[in-house]
Amino acid sequence: MEQGKRGRKRLGKKKRYHNVMLRFNDSEYSKLKLICESYDLDPSKRGTISPLLRRLVLNQKADEKDKLPNTSNLAYQINRIGNNINQLVKLAHHKNFRNPNSLLDVEIRKTNELLNTLIGIVFEKEPQ
């Protein structure tokens, strides 16, 4: 008997090194069963689903519209905007903590001026 003729044939350069594991929920698995049945395959038998999925995925052509847009630049810009917002908030907090009542002081001063104006108007109109 000749050596090397038994067992599985050698794959050579076609050997597959990358694993992809898929998990399906019940509805997805029922759809997969229907696809297998349409090809007259038994999904419960070992080694039937992988070749089917491989054939379906690799023989399908991807259209340009099916490709996802490159979002790395968008994510980078959003990240930079977030950093700028954080810097502005930090600056605002720092300014308010240094003098937390600065805006309140301005409002009190304006209110006092309005009250003084009203008091002046009221006392001018009073009969003496």
Coordinates of N, CA and C in Angstrom, one line a residue:
M1 N 0.8 -1.2 0.0 CA 0.0 0.0 0.0 C 0.9 1.3 0.0
E2 N 0.5 2.2 -0.8 CA 1.3 3.4 -0.9 C 1.1 4.4 0.2
Q3 N 2.2 5.0 0.7 CA 2.2 5.9 1.8 C 1.5 7.3 1.3
G4 N 0.8 7.9 2.2 CA 0.2 9.2 2.0 C -1.1 9.2 1.2
K5 N -1.6 8.1 0.9 CA -2.9 8.0 0.1 C -4.1 7.9 1.1
R6 N -3.8 7.6 2.3 CA -5.0 7.4 3.2 C -5.3 8.7 3.9
G7 N -6.6 8.8 4.4 CA -7.0 9.9 5.1 C -7.4 11.1 4.3
R8 N -7.4 12.2 4.9 CA -7.9 13.5 4.3 C -6.8 14.0 3.3
K9 N -7.2 14.6 2.2 CA -6.3 15.1 1.3 C -5.6 16.3 1.8
R10 N -4.4 16.5 1.4 CA -3.6 17.6 1.9 C -4.1 18.9 1.2
L11 N -4.2 20.0 2.1 CA -4.7 21.3 1.6 C -3.6 22.1 1.0
G12 N -2.3 21.9 1.4 CA -1.3 22.7 0.8 C -1.4 24.2 1.2
K13 N -1.4 25.1 0.2 CA -1.5 26.5 0.4 C -3.0 26.9 0.8
K14 N -3.9 26.0 0.6 CA -5.3 26.4 0.9 C -5.7 26.1 2.3
K15 N -4.7 25.8 3.2 CA -5.0 25.5 4.6 C -5.6 26.7 5.3
R16 N -6.6 26.5 6.1 CA -7.3 27.6 6.7 C -6.8 27.7 8.1
Y17 N -6.3 28.9 8.4 CA -5.8 29.2 9.7 C -6.7 30.1 10.6
H18 N -7.6 30.7 10.1 CA -8.5 31.7 10.8 C -9.8 31.0 11.1
N19 N -10.2 31.1 12.4 CA -11.4 30.6 12.9 C -12.5 31.7 13.0
V20 N -13.7 31.5 12.7 CA -14.8 32.4 12.9 C -15.9 31.5 13.6
M21 N -16.3 32.0 14.8 CA -17.3 31.2 15.5 C -18.6 32.0 15.4
L22 N -19.7 31.4 15.1 CA -21.0 32.0 15.0 C -21.9 31.4 16.0
R23 N -22.7 32.3 16.5 CA -23.8 31.8 17.4 C -25.1 32.4 16.9
F24 N -26.2 31.6 16.9 CA -27.4 32.0 16.4 C -28.5 31.9 17.5
N25 N -29.5 32.8 17.5 CA -30.6 32.7 18.3 C -31.6 31.8 17.6
D26 N -32.7 31.5 18.2 CA -33.7 30.6 17.7 C -34.2 31.0 16.3
S27 N -34.6 32.2 16.2 CA -35.2 32.6 14.9 C -34.1 32.6 13.8
E28 N -32.9 33.0 14.1 CA -31.8 33.0 13.1 C -31.5 31.5 12.7
Y29 N -31.5 30.6 13.7 CA -31.2 29.2 13.4 C -32.3 28.6 12.6
S30 N -33.5 29.0 12.8 CA -34.6 28.4 12.0 C -34.5 28.9 10.5
K31 N -34.0 30.1 10.3 CA -33.8 30.6 9.0 C -32.6 29.8 8.3
L32 N -31.6 29.6 9.2 CA -30.4 28.8 8.7 C -30.9 27.4 8.3
K33 N -31.8 26.8 9.1 CA -32.3 25.5 8.7 C -33.0 25.5 7.4
L34 N -33.8 26.5 7.2 CA -34.6 26.6 5.9 C -33.6 26.7 4.7
I35 N -32.5 27.5 4.9 CA -31.5 27.6 3.8 C -30.9 26.3 3.6
C36 N -30.5 25.6 4.7 CA -29.9 24.2 4.5 C -30.9 23.3 3.8
E37 N -32.1 23.3 4.2 CA -33.1 22.4 3.5 C -33.3 22.8 2.1
S38 N -33.2 24.0 1.7 CA -33.3 24.4 0.3 C -32.2 23.8 -0.5
Y39 N -31.0 23.6 0.1 CA -29.9 22.9 -0.6 C -29.8 21.4 -0.3
D40 N -30.9 20.9 0.2 CA -31.0 19.4 0.6 C -29.8 19.0 1.5
L41 N -29.6 19.8 2.5 CA -28.5 19.5 3.5 C -29.2 19.3 4.9
D42 N -28.6 18.5 5.7 CA -29.1 18.2 7.0 C -28.2 19.0 8.0
P43 N -28.8 20.1 8.6 CA -28.0 20.9 9.5 C -27.5 20.2 10.8
S44 N -28.1 19.1 11.1 CA -27.7 18.4 12.3 C -26.4 17.6 12.1
K45 N -26.1 17.3 10.8 CA -24.9 16.5 10.5 C -23.7 17.4 10.6
R46 N -22.6 16.9 11.2 CA -21.4 17.7 11.3 C -20.7 17.9 10.0
G47 N -20.3 19.2 9.8 CA -19.6 19.5 8.6 C -20.4 19.9 7.4
T48 N -21.7 20.2 7.6 CA -22.5 20.6 6.5 C -22.8 22.2 6.5
I49 N -22.8 22.8 7.7 CA -23.1 24.2 7.7 C -21.9 25.0 7.3
S50 N -20.7 24.7 7.7 CA -19.5 25.5 7.4 C -19.3 25.6 5.9
P51 N -19.3 24.5 5.2 CA -19.1 24.7 3.7 C -20.2 25.5 3.1
L52 N -21.4 25.4 3.5 CA -22.5 26.1 3.0 C -22.3 27.6 3.2
L53 N -22.1 28.0 4.5 CA -21.9 29.4 4.8 C -20.7 30.0 4.1
R54 N -19.6 29.2 4.0 CA -18.4 29.6 3.3 C -18.7 29.9 1.8
R55 N -19.5 29.0 1.2 CA -19.8 29.2 -0.2 C -20.7 30.4 -0.4
L56 N -21.7 30.6 0.5 CA -22.6 31.7 0.4 C -21.9 33.0 0.6
V57 N -21.0 33.1 1.5 CA -20.3 34.3 1.8 C -19.3 34.7 0.8
L58 N -18.5 33.7 0.4 CA -17.4 34.0 -0.5 C -17.8 34.2 -2.0
N59 N -18.9 33.6 -2.4 CA -19.3 33.7 -3.7 C -20.2 34.9 -4.0
Q60 N -20.6 35.6 -2.9 CA -21.4 36.8 -3.0 C -20.6 38.0 -3.3
K61 N -21.0 38.8 -4.2 CA -20.2 40.1 -4.5 C -20.8 41.2 -3.6
A62 N -19.9 42.0 -3.1 CA -20.3 43.1 -2.3 C -20.4 44.4 -3.1
D63 N -21.5 45.0 -3.1 CA -21.7 46.3 -3.8 C -21.0 47.4 -3.1
E64 N -20.8 48.5 -3.8 CA -20.2 49.7 -3.1 C -21.2 50.2 -2.1
K65 N -22.5 50.1 -2.4 CA -23.4 50.7 -1.4 C -23.6 49.8 -0.2
D66 N -23.2 48.6 -0.2 CA -23.3 47.7 0.9 C -22.1 47.9 1.9
K67 N -21.1 48.6 1.5 CA -19.9 48.8 2.4 C -20.3 49.9 3.4
L68 N -19.8 49.7 4.6 CA -20.0 50.7 5.6 C -19.1 51.9 5.4
P69 N -19.6 53.1 5.7 CA -18.7 54.2 5.5 C -17.6 54.2 6.5
N70 N -16.5 54.9 6.2 CA -15.3 55.0 7.1 C -15.7 56.0 8.2
T71 N -15.8 55.5 9.4 CA -16.3 56.4 10.5 C -15.1 56.7 11.4
S72 N -13.9 56.3 11.1 CA -12.8 56.6 12.0 C -12.5 58.1 12.1
N73 N -12.6 58.8 11.0 CA -12.4 60.2 11.1 C -13.5 60.9 11.8
L74 N -14.7 60.4 11.6 CA -15.9 61.0 12.4 C -15.7 60.8 13.9
A75 N -15.3 59.6 14.2 CA -15.1 59.3 15.7 C -14.0 60.1 16.2
Y76 N -13.0 60.3 15.5 CA -11.8 61.2 15.9 C -12.3 62.6 16.1
Q77 N -13.1 63.2 15.2 CA -13.6 64.5 15.3 C -14.5 64.7 16.5
I78 N -15.4 63.7 16.8 CA -16.3 63.7 17.9 C -15.5 63.6 19.2
N79 N -14.5 62.8 19.2 CA -13.6 62.8 20.4 C -13.0 64.1 20.7
R80 N -12.5 64.8 19.6 CA -11.9 66.1 19.8 C -12.9 67.1 20.4
I81 N -14.1 67.1 19.8 CA -15.1 68.0 20.3 C -15.4 67.7 21.8
G82 N -15.5 66.4 22.2 CA -15.7 66.1 23.6 C -14.6 66.6 24.4
N83 N -13.3 66.5 24.0 CA -12.2 67.1 24.7 C -12.3 68.6 24.9
N84 N -12.7 69.3 23.8 CA -12.9 70.7 23.9 C -14.0 71.1 24.9
I85 N -15.1 70.4 24.9 CA -16.2 70.6 25.9 C -15.7 70.4 27.3
N86 N -14.9 69.3 27.5 CA -14.4 69.0 28.8 C -13.5 70.2 29.3
Q87 N -12.7 70.7 28.4 CA -11.8 71.8 28.8 C -12.6 73.0 29.1
L88 N -13.6 73.3 28.4 CA -14.4 74.5 28.7 C -15.2 74.4 30.0
V89 N -15.7 73.2 30.3 CA -16.4 73.0 31.5 C -15.4 73.1 32.7
K90 N -14.2 72.5 32.5 CA -13.2 72.6 33.6 C -12.9 74.1 33.9
L91 N -12.7 74.8 32.8 CA -12.4 76.3 32.9 C -13.5 77.0 33.6
A92 N -14.8 76.7 33.2 CA -15.9 77.4 33.8 C -16.0 77.0 35.3
H93 N -15.8 75.8 35.7 CA -15.8 75.4 37.1 C -14.7 76.1 37.9
H94 N -13.5 76.2 37.2 CA -12.4 76.8 37.9 C -12.7 78.3 38.2
K95 N -13.3 79.0 37.2 CA -13.6 80.4 37.4 C -14.6 80.6 38.5
N96 N -15.7 79.7 38.5 CA -16.7 79.9 39.4 C -16.3 79.5 40.8
F97 N -15.4 78.5 41.0 CA -14.9 78.1 42.3 C -14.0 79.2 42.9
R98 N -13.3 79.9 42.0 CA -12.4 81.0 42.5 C -13.2 82.1 43.1
N99 N -14.3 82.4 42.4 CA -15.2 83.5 42.9 C -16.6 83.0 42.6
P100 N -17.2 82.2 43.5 CA -18.5 81.6 43.1 C -19.6 82.5 43.1
N101 N -19.5 83.7 43.8 CA -20.6 84.6 43.8 C -20.4 85.8 42.9
S102 N -19.6 85.7 41.9 CA -19.3 86.8 41.0 C -20.6 87.2 40.3
L103 N -21.3 86.3 39.7 CA -22.5 86.6 39.0 C -23.6 87.1 40.0
L104 N -23.6 86.5 41.1 CA -24.6 87.0 42.2 C -24.3 88.4 42.6
D105 N -23.0 88.8 42.7 CA -22.7 90.1 43.1 C -23.2 91.1 42.1
V106 N -23.0 90.8 40.8 CA -23.5 91.7 39.7 C -25.0 91.9 39.8
E107 N -25.7 90.8 40.0 CA -27.2 90.8 40.1 C -27.6 91.6 41.3
I108 N -27.0 91.4 42.4 CA -27.3 92.2 43.6 C -27.1 93.7 43.4
R109 N -26.0 94.0 42.8 CA -25.7 95.4 42.5 C -26.7 96.1 41.6
K110 N -27.1 95.3 40.5 CA -28.2 95.9 39.6 C -29.5 96.0 40.4
T111 N -29.8 95.0 41.2 CA -31.1 95.1 42.0 C -31.1 96.3 43.0
N112 N -29.9 96.5 43.6 CA -29.8 97.7 44.5 C -30.0 99.0 43.8
E113 N -29.4 99.1 42.6 CA -29.5 100.3 41.8 C -31.0 100.5 41.4
L114 N -31.7 99.5 41.0 CA -33.1 99.6 40.7 C -33.9 100.0 41.9
L115 N -33.6 99.4 43.1 CA -34.3 99.8 44.3 C -34.1 101.2 44.7
N116 N -32.9 101.7 44.6 CA -32.6 103.1 44.9 C -33.3 104.0 43.9
T117 N -33.4 103.6 42.6 CA -34.1 104.4 41.7 C -35.6 104.5 42.0
L118 N -36.1 103.3 42.4 CA -37.6 103.3 42.8 C -37.8 104.1 44.1
I119 N -36.9 104.0 45.0 CA -37.1 104.8 46.2 C -37.0 106.3 45.9
G120 N -36.1 106.6 45.1 CA -36.0 108.0 44.7 C -37.3 108.5 44.0
I121 N -37.8 107.7 43.1 CA -39.1 108.1 42.4 C -40.2 108.2 43.4
V122 N -40.3 107.3 44.4 CA -41.4 107.2 45.3 C -41.3 108.5 46.2
F123 N -40.1 108.8 46.7 CA -40.0 110.0 47.6 C -40.2 111.3 46.9
E124 N -39.9 111.4 45.6 CA -40.1 112.6 44.9 C -41.6 112.9 44.7
K125 N -42.4 111.8 44.6 CA -43.9 112.0 44.3 C -44.6 112.2 45.6
E126 N -44.1 111.9 46.8 CA -44.8 112.0 48.0 C -45.1 113.5 48.3
P127 N -46.3 113.8 48.7 CA -46.5 115.2 49.1 C -45.9 115.5 50.5
Q128 N -45.4 116.6 50.7 CA -44.7 116.9 51.9 C -45.5 117.9 52.7

